[in-house]
């Protein structure tokens, strides 16, 4: 009888020898793929039945210890299965999130403006005029200089941009009229915030449209301030009052010629802005300029 117990123990050791290696392999894999919960539960059920049989037959000897050892190792494997299953779910969520996110290319140019700017189809224009960089429209309805830094922080600061076109002021007429210095300070702080992220970032400041004649003097004064900020900070100033002189198609032809000659020409932000706002003016996107909001 003792020899029979010995053979049973050998059988159990042979069956159970692979479990520790299986546990280590599954733990390192960090995935439940290839693991079978049903199979593990079936093995556990078998060992529990074997242990119960030992108690029923009053065979409380060293073989019972081997049953318990094997059962313990399989239980560890069960724990690893649930751990790996949780890691799989987490990995799937990360993958799904990445798939749903818009992949933003590097070395891009961003348009940041208000309601009027939101309607400019920058991707279509970038394709039509063959911009040699990706472009994104991050404009926000009712954008004020008071909110610009926060908007930049939330939606632009983590992007790899090499240029930004800023069109801010339509929502700040009243604020500017009451406190020119504070307007200038906020605008300057915003420019410096961008330069802190990228000292080589190209920046273009776009003038406020001449709209409601009631505020013409205030708009003229604001544009002089914006131009002064552009000059002092080494930014490009784009004056929308000169829109009637713009020739976007001529600009495209000149750049096409340069590219054909083998020159790597990166479109100046002034040309990019002219292309964007020429479209906006011609397609009446800027019609809201006649209804400047005064807050």
mmCIF file of C-alpha atoms in Angstrom:
data_model
loop_
_atom_site.group_PDB
_atom_site.id
_atom_site.type_symbol
_atom_site.label_atom_id
_atom_site.label_comp_id
_atom_site.label_asym_id
_atom_site.label_seq_id
_atom_site.Cartn_x
_atom_site.Cartn_y
_atom_site.Cartn_z
ATOM 1 C CA UNK A 1 0.000 0.000 0.000
ATOM 2 C CA UNK A 2 2.849 2.340 0.819
ATOM 3 C CA UNK A 3 4.343 1.688 -2.617
ATOM 4 C CA UNK A 4 0.968 2.582 -4.179
ATOM 5 C CA UNK A 5 0.970 5.884 -2.295
ATOM 6 C CA UNK A 6 4.492 6.543 -3.499
ATOM 7 C CA UNK A 7 3.473 5.999 -7.127
ATOM 8 C CA UNK A 8 0.480 8.333 -6.634
ATOM 9 C CA UNK A 9 2.759 10.972 -5.212
ATOM 10 C CA UNK A 10 5.141 10.591 -8.175
ATOM 11 C CA UNK A 11 2.180 11.017 -10.527
ATOM 12 C CA UNK A 12 1.092 14.195 -8.738
ATOM 13 C CA UNK A 13 4.628 15.595 -8.742
ATOM 14 C CA UNK A 14 4.923 14.927 -12.482
ATOM 15 C CA UNK A 15 1.566 16.598 -13.153
ATOM 16 C CA UNK A 16 2.334 19.512 -10.881
ATOM 17 C CA UNK A 17 5.938 20.130 -11.938
ATOM 18 C CA UNK A 18 4.920 22.237 -14.943
ATOM 19 C CA UNK A 19 2.687 24.602 -12.942
ATOM 20 C CA UNK A 20 5.433 26.766 -11.369
ATOM 21 C CA UNK A 21 6.999 27.361 -14.803
ATOM 22 C CA UNK A 22 3.546 28.100 -16.217
ATOM 23 C CA UNK A 23 2.912 30.651 -13.460
ATOM 24 C CA UNK A 24 6.237 32.416 -14.124
ATOM 25 C CA UNK A 25 5.642 32.456 -17.885
ATOM 26 C CA UNK A 26 2.096 33.826 -17.510
ATOM 27 C CA UNK A 27 3.204 36.455 -14.995
ATOM 28 C CA UNK A 28 5.913 37.760 -17.319
ATOM 29 C CA UNK A 29 3.548 37.719 -20.328
ATOM 30 C CA UNK A 30 1.250 40.303 -18.632
ATOM 31 C CA UNK A 31 -1.638 39.057 -20.770
ATOM 32 C CA UNK A 32 -4.381 36.467 -20.326
ATOM 33 C CA UNK A 33 -4.225 35.605 -24.004
ATOM 34 C CA UNK A 34 -3.386 31.924 -24.297
ATOM 35 C CA UNK A 35 -4.616 31.205 -20.760
ATOM 36 C CA UNK A 36 -7.846 29.264 -20.225
ATOM 37 C CA UNK A 37 -9.944 29.996 -17.153
ATOM 38 C CA UNK A 38 -12.054 26.890 -17.785
ATOM 39 C CA UNK A 39 -8.988 24.654 -17.895
ATOM 40 C CA UNK A 40 -7.582 26.122 -14.657
ATOM 41 C CA UNK A 41 -10.935 25.671 -12.872
ATOM 42 C CA UNK A 42 -11.131 22.092 -14.142
ATOM 43 C CA UNK A 43 -7.688 21.302 -12.686
ATOM 44 C CA UNK A 44 -8.638 22.936 -9.371
ATOM 45 C CA UNK A 45 -11.846 20.889 -9.259
ATOM 46 C CA UNK A 46 -9.826 17.717 -9.872
ATOM 47 C CA UNK A 47 -7.395 18.451 -7.038
ATOM 48 C CA UNK A 48 -10.223 19.383 -4.647
ATOM 49 C CA UNK A 49 -11.950 16.077 -5.496
ATOM 50 C CA UNK A 50 -8.696 14.183 -4.895
ATOM 51 C CA UNK A 51 -8.213 15.875 -1.509
ATOM 52 C CA UNK A 52 -11.832 15.162 -0.554
ATOM 53 C CA UNK A 53 -11.326 11.491 -1.508
ATOM 54 C CA UNK A 54 -8.317 11.284 0.815
ATOM 55 C CA UNK A 55 -10.386 12.546 3.720
ATOM 56 C CA UNK A 56 -13.307 10.270 2.896
ATOM 57 C CA UNK A 57 -10.988 7.234 2.744
ATOM 58 C CA UNK A 58 -9.051 8.391 5.834
ATOM 59 C CA UNK A 59 -5.800 8.345 3.843
ATOM 60 C CA UNK A 60 -4.170 11.247 5.628
ATOM 61 C CA UNK A 61 -0.545 10.811 4.564
ATOM 62 C CA UNK A 62 2.256 12.599 2.700
ATOM 63 C CA UNK A 63 0.390 12.196 -0.630
ATOM 64 C CA UNK A 64 -2.254 14.599 0.704
ATOM 65 C CA UNK A 65 0.485 17.199 1.155
ATOM 66 C CA UNK A 66 1.401 16.876 -2.541
ATOM 67 C CA UNK A 67 -2.269 17.452 -3.450
ATOM 68 C CA UNK A 68 -2.335 20.628 -1.353
ATOM 69 C CA UNK A 69 0.968 21.827 -2.864
ATOM 70 C CA UNK A 70 -0.287 21.339 -6.417
ATOM 71 C CA UNK A 71 -3.592 23.005 -5.552
ATOM 72 C CA UNK A 72 -1.779 26.007 -4.080
ATOM 73 C CA UNK A 73 0.336 26.455 -7.222
ATOM 74 C CA UNK A 74 -2.733 26.208 -9.476
ATOM 75 C CA UNK A 75 -4.510 28.776 -7.282
ATOM 76 C CA UNK A 76 -1.544 31.130 -7.807
ATOM 77 C CA UNK A 77 -1.980 30.589 -11.549
ATOM 78 C CA UNK A 78 -5.655 31.500 -11.164
ATOM 79 C CA UNK A 79 -4.638 34.762 -9.472
ATOM 80 C CA UNK A 80 -2.184 35.495 -12.292
ATOM 81 C CA UNK A 81 -4.988 34.901 -14.813
ATOM 82 C CA UNK A 82 -7.233 37.560 -13.226
ATOM 83 C CA UNK A 83 -4.299 39.943 -12.883
ATOM 84 C CA UNK A 84 -3.424 39.516 -16.577
ATOM 85 C CA UNK A 85 -7.084 39.901 -17.537
ATOM 86 C CA UNK A 86 -7.156 43.289 -15.782
ATOM 87 C CA UNK A 87 -3.969 44.323 -17.612
ATOM 88 C CA UNK A 88 -5.576 43.308 -20.922
ATOM 89 C CA UNK A 89 -8.620 45.490 -20.209
ATOM 90 C CA UNK A 90 -6.393 48.425 -19.327
ATOM 91 C CA UNK A 91 -4.343 47.942 -22.491
ATOM 92 C CA UNK A 92 -7.502 47.794 -24.613
ATOM 93 C CA UNK A 93 -8.756 51.065 -23.146
ATOM 94 C CA UNK A 94 -5.438 52.786 -23.879
ATOM 95 C CA UNK A 95 -5.459 51.441 -27.450
ATOM 96 C CA UNK A 96 -9.054 52.550 -27.974
ATOM 97 C CA UNK A 97 -8.245 56.016 -26.649
ATOM 98 C CA UNK A 98 -5.287 56.329 -29.006
ATOM 99 C CA UNK A 99 -7.405 55.248 -31.959
ATOM 100 C CA UNK A 100 -10.016 57.896 -31.151
ATOM 101 C CA UNK A 101 -7.489 60.681 -30.756
ATOM 102 C CA UNK A 102 -6.533 62.851 -33.717
ATOM 103 C CA UNK A 103 -2.879 62.221 -34.390
ATOM 104 C CA UNK A 104 -1.249 65.635 -34.572
ATOM 105 C CA UNK A 105 1.830 65.827 -36.725
ATOM 106 C CA UNK A 106 5.053 67.453 -35.655
ATOM 107 C CA UNK A 107 6.341 70.884 -36.674
ATOM 108 C CA UNK A 108 2.832 72.181 -37.333
ATOM 109 C CA UNK A 109 1.287 75.647 -37.561
ATOM 110 C CA UNK A 110 -1.808 76.531 -35.520
ATOM 111 C CA UNK A 111 -4.541 79.103 -36.070
ATOM 112 C CA UNK A 112 -5.933 80.504 -32.825
ATOM 113 C CA UNK A 113 -8.845 82.899 -33.118
ATOM 114 C CA UNK A 114 -12.526 83.291 -32.346
ATOM 115 C CA UNK A 115 -15.877 82.484 -33.879
ATOM 116 C CA UNK A 116 -14.991 83.822 -37.343
ATOM 117 C CA UNK A 117 -11.717 81.909 -37.438
ATOM 118 C CA UNK A 118 -13.407 78.635 -36.458
ATOM 119 C CA UNK A 119 -15.082 78.565 -39.877
ATOM 120 C CA UNK A 120 -11.866 78.777 -41.896
ATOM 121 C CA UNK A 121 -11.138 75.331 -43.465
ATOM 122 C CA UNK A 122 -7.403 75.328 -42.791
ATOM 123 C CA UNK A 123 -6.876 71.700 -43.863
ATOM 124 C CA UNK A 124 -8.474 72.236 -47.279
ATOM 125 C CA UNK A 125 -6.555 75.471 -47.835
ATOM 126 C CA UNK A 126 -3.287 73.889 -46.678
ATOM 127 C CA UNK A 127 -3.813 71.135 -49.228
ATOM 128 C CA UNK A 128 -4.877 73.480 -52.033
ATOM 129 C CA UNK A 129 -1.937 75.837 -51.512
ATOM 130 C CA UNK A 130 0.461 72.976 -50.804
ATOM 131 C CA UNK A 131 1.663 74.082 -47.382
ATOM 132 C CA UNK A 132 4.836 72.159 -46.561
ATOM 133 C CA UNK A 133 3.727 71.716 -42.940
ATOM 134 C CA UNK A 134 0.575 70.393 -41.219
ATOM 135 C CA UNK A 135 -1.903 73.007 -39.988
ATOM 136 C CA UNK A 136 -4.580 72.889 -37.305
ATOM 137 C CA UNK A 137 -7.430 75.216 -36.370
ATOM 138 C CA UNK A 138 -7.656 75.574 -32.595
ATOM 139 C CA UNK A 139 -9.947 78.608 -32.651
ATOM 140 C CA UNK A 140 -12.597 78.964 -29.949
ATOM 141 C CA UNK A 141 -15.879 80.837 -30.047
ATOM 142 C CA UNK A 142 -15.850 84.159 -28.145
ATOM 143 C CA UNK A 143 -12.110 83.992 -27.543
ATOM 144 C CA UNK A 144 -10.819 86.853 -25.398
ATOM 145 C CA UNK A 145 -7.249 87.833 -24.567
ATOM 146 C CA UNK A 146 -8.191 87.080 -20.965
ATOM 147 C CA UNK A 147 -8.784 83.421 -21.864
ATOM 148 C CA UNK A 148 -6.053 82.976 -24.484
ATOM 149 C CA UNK A 149 -3.353 81.603 -22.165
ATOM 150 C CA UNK A 150 -5.738 79.011 -20.701
ATOM 151 C CA UNK A 151 -6.925 77.897 -24.148
ATOM 152 C CA UNK A 152 -3.312 77.625 -25.286
ATOM 153 C CA UNK A 153 -2.381 75.606 -22.203
ATOM 154 C CA UNK A 154 -5.247 73.155 -22.662
ATOM 155 C CA UNK A 155 -5.206 72.536 -26.409
ATOM 156 C CA UNK A 156 -1.922 73.719 -27.921
ATOM 157 C CA UNK A 157 0.952 73.717 -25.421
ATOM 158 C CA UNK A 158 1.559 69.963 -25.699
ATOM 159 C CA UNK A 159 1.652 70.054 -29.495
ATOM 160 C CA UNK A 160 4.911 70.301 -31.415
ATOM 161 C CA UNK A 161 4.220 73.599 -33.172
ATOM 162 C CA UNK A 162 6.699 75.762 -35.058
ATOM 163 C CA UNK A 163 4.267 78.582 -35.836
ATOM 164 C CA UNK A 164 1.056 80.150 -34.537
ATOM 165 C CA UNK A 165 -1.293 82.718 -36.066
ATOM 166 C CA UNK A 166 -3.156 84.685 -33.386
ATOM 167 C CA UNK A 167 -6.351 86.615 -34.096
ATOM 168 C CA UNK A 168 -7.602 88.039 -30.812
ATOM 169 C CA UNK A 169 -9.401 91.273 -29.973
ATOM 170 C CA UNK A 170 -12.931 91.120 -31.326
ATOM 171 C CA UNK A 171 -14.254 90.209 -27.885
ATOM 172 C CA UNK A 172 -12.055 92.738 -26.072
ATOM 173 C CA UNK A 173 -13.147 96.123 -27.466
ATOM 174 C CA UNK A 174 -14.809 97.287 -24.259
ATOM 175 C CA UNK A 175 -12.008 95.851 -22.127
ATOM 176 C CA UNK A 176 -9.402 97.655 -24.244
ATOM 177 C CA UNK A 177 -11.292 100.950 -24.093
ATOM 178 C CA UNK A 178 -11.364 100.777 -20.290
ATOM 179 C CA UNK A 179 -7.862 99.442 -19.684
ATOM 180 C CA UNK A 180 -5.344 99.602 -22.539
ATOM 181 C CA UNK A 181 -2.395 98.760 -20.304
ATOM 182 C CA UNK A 182 -3.978 95.587 -18.983
ATOM 183 C CA UNK A 183 -4.834 94.505 -22.534
ATOM 184 C CA UNK A 184 -1.216 95.046 -23.567
ATOM 185 C CA UNK A 185 0.074 93.197 -20.510
ATOM 186 C CA UNK A 186 -2.136 90.159 -21.112
ATOM 187 C CA UNK A 187 -1.210 90.077 -24.802
ATOM 188 C CA UNK A 188 2.501 90.366 -23.991
ATOM 189 C CA UNK A 189 2.265 87.667 -21.307
ATOM 190 C CA UNK A 190 0.540 85.396 -23.819
ATOM 191 C CA UNK A 191 3.308 85.877 -26.399
ATOM 192 C CA UNK A 192 5.950 85.197 -23.758
ATOM 193 C CA UNK A 193 4.057 82.056 -22.663
ATOM 194 C CA UNK A 194 4.344 80.700 -26.201
ATOM 195 C CA UNK A 195 8.041 81.624 -26.398
ATOM 196 C CA UNK A 196 8.667 79.864 -23.092
ATOM 197 C CA UNK A 197 7.607 76.580 -24.725
ATOM 198 C CA UNK A 198 9.485 77.272 -27.950
ATOM 199 C CA UNK A 199 11.761 80.277 -28.299
ATOM 200 C CA UNK A 200 11.978 79.662 -32.057
ATOM 201 C CA UNK A 201 8.231 79.465 -32.622
ATOM 202 C CA UNK A 202 7.084 81.776 -35.417
ATOM 203 C CA UNK A 203 4.258 84.057 -34.264
ATOM 204 C CA UNK A 204 1.903 86.173 -36.367
ATOM 205 C CA UNK A 205 -0.554 88.684 -34.874
ATOM 206 C CA UNK A 206 -3.633 89.489 -36.955
ATOM 207 C CA UNK A 207 -5.395 92.850 -36.719
ATOM 208 C CA UNK A 208 -8.971 93.252 -35.539
ATOM 209 C CA UNK A 209 -11.469 93.886 -38.346
ATOM 210 C CA UNK A 210 -12.843 97.346 -39.006
ATOM 211 C CA UNK A 211 -16.481 96.599 -38.311
ATOM 212 C CA UNK A 212 -19.008 98.623 -36.361
ATOM 213 C CA UNK A 213 -18.247 102.283 -37.081
ATOM 214 C CA UNK A 214 -19.280 103.204 -33.535
ATOM 215 C CA UNK A 215 -16.062 101.603 -32.280
ATOM 216 C CA UNK A 216 -13.820 102.464 -35.229
ATOM 217 C CA UNK A 217 -11.490 104.665 -33.176
ATOM 218 C CA UNK A 218 -11.142 101.979 -30.497
ATOM 219 C CA UNK A 219 -10.394 99.319 -33.135
ATOM 220 C CA UNK A 220 -7.833 101.578 -34.813
ATOM 221 C CA UNK A 221 -6.137 102.158 -31.465
ATOM 222 C CA UNK A 222 -6.199 98.434 -30.591
ATOM 223 C CA UNK A 223 -4.593 97.539 -33.907
ATOM 224 C CA UNK A 224 -1.837 100.081 -33.323
ATOM 225 C CA UNK A 225 -1.179 98.430 -29.961
ATOM 226 C CA UNK A 226 -1.150 94.949 -31.505
ATOM 227 C CA UNK A 227 1.270 96.107 -34.211
ATOM 228 C CA UNK A 228 3.515 97.689 -31.575
ATOM 229 C CA UNK A 229 3.516 94.392 -29.644
ATOM 230 C CA UNK A 230 4.364 92.501 -32.820
ATOM 231 C CA UNK A 231 7.250 94.853 -33.620
ATOM 232 C CA UNK A 232 8.664 94.769 -30.093
ATOM 233 C CA UNK A 233 8.460 90.966 -29.776
ATOM 234 C CA UNK A 234 9.720 90.095 -33.252
ATOM 235 C CA UNK A 235 6.327 88.811 -34.439
ATOM 236 C CA UNK A 236 4.719 89.225 -37.850
ATOM 237 C CA UNK A 237 1.831 91.705 -38.025
ATOM 238 C CA UNK A 238 -0.955 90.913 -40.500
ATOM 239 C CA UNK A 239 -3.195 93.878 -41.276
ATOM 240 C CA UNK A 240 -6.630 92.821 -42.526
ATOM 241 C CA UNK A 241 -7.169 96.337 -43.872
ATOM 242 C CA UNK A 242 -4.740 95.427 -46.658
ATOM 243 C CA UNK A 243 -6.788 92.408 -47.746
ATOM 244 C CA UNK A 244 -7.758 94.024 -51.054
ATOM 245 C CA UNK A 245 -4.076 94.030 -52.068
ATOM 246 C CA UNK A 246 -3.490 90.359 -51.288
ATOM 247 C CA UNK A 247 -2.721 87.979 -54.146
ATOM 248 C CA UNK A 248 -2.721 84.455 -52.640
ATOM 249 C CA UNK A 249 -2.541 82.761 -56.030
ATOM 250 C CA UNK A 250 0.562 84.777 -56.918
ATOM 251 C CA UNK A 251 2.139 83.733 -53.640
ATOM 252 C CA UNK A 252 1.387 80.093 -54.443
ATOM 253 C CA UNK A 253 2.936 80.447 -57.909
ATOM 254 C CA UNK A 254 6.114 82.011 -56.494
ATOM 255 C CA UNK A 255 6.517 79.268 -53.906
ATOM 256 C CA UNK A 256 5.804 76.584 -56.498
ATOM 257 C CA UNK A 257 8.576 78.053 -58.631
ATOM 258 C CA UNK A 258 10.996 78.063 -55.682
ATOM 259 C CA UNK A 259 10.108 74.458 -54.865
ATOM 260 C CA UNK A 260 10.604 73.507 -58.507
ATOM 261 C CA UNK A 261 14.080 75.016 -58.363
ATOM 262 C CA UNK A 262 14.892 72.632 -55.501
ATOM 263 C CA UNK A 263 14.633 75.248 -52.725
ATOM 264 C CA UNK A 264 13.084 74.176 -49.439
ATOM 265 C CA UNK A 265 10.903 77.186 -48.745
ATOM 266 C CA UNK A 266 8.788 77.294 -45.591
ATOM 267 C CA UNK A 267 5.797 79.537 -46.237
ATOM 268 C CA UNK A 268 6.031 82.807 -44.262
ATOM 269 C CA UNK A 269 3.240 83.152 -41.700
ATOM 270 C CA UNK A 270 2.179 86.407 -43.364
ATOM 271 C CA UNK A 271 1.491 84.493 -46.596
ATOM 272 C CA UNK A 272 -0.317 81.734 -44.716
ATOM 273 C CA UNK A 273 -2.485 84.290 -42.901
ATOM 274 C CA UNK A 274 -3.263 86.077 -46.167
ATOM 275 C CA UNK A 275 -4.394 82.798 -47.721
ATOM 276 C CA UNK A 276 -6.611 81.967 -44.733
ATOM 277 C CA UNK A 277 -8.212 85.396 -44.360
ATOM 278 C CA UNK A 278 -8.529 86.028 -48.083
ATOM 279 C CA UNK A 279 -10.711 82.918 -48.150
ATOM 280 C CA UNK A 280 -12.635 84.116 -45.079
ATOM 281 C CA UNK A 281 -13.313 87.543 -46.591
ATOM 282 C CA UNK A 282 -14.245 86.212 -50.008
ATOM 283 C CA UNK A 283 -16.626 83.636 -48.537
ATOM 284 C CA UNK A 284 -18.162 86.124 -46.112
ATOM 285 C CA UNK A 285 -16.857 84.221 -43.076
ATOM 286 C CA UNK A 286 -15.836 87.565 -41.598
ATOM 287 C CA UNK A 287 -19.356 88.988 -41.849
ATOM 288 C CA UNK A 288 -19.473 88.954 -38.050
ATOM 289 C CA UNK A 289 -17.062 91.900 -38.127
ATOM 290 C CA UNK A 290 -20.083 94.153 -38.570
ATOM 291 C CA UNK A 291 -21.430 92.897 -35.278
ATOM 292 C CA UNK A 292 -18.439 93.207 -32.941
ATOM 293 C CA UNK A 293 -19.452 92.062 -29.498
ATOM 294 C CA UNK A 294 -18.798 94.622 -26.806
ATOM 295 C CA UNK A 295 -18.664 93.103 -23.344
#
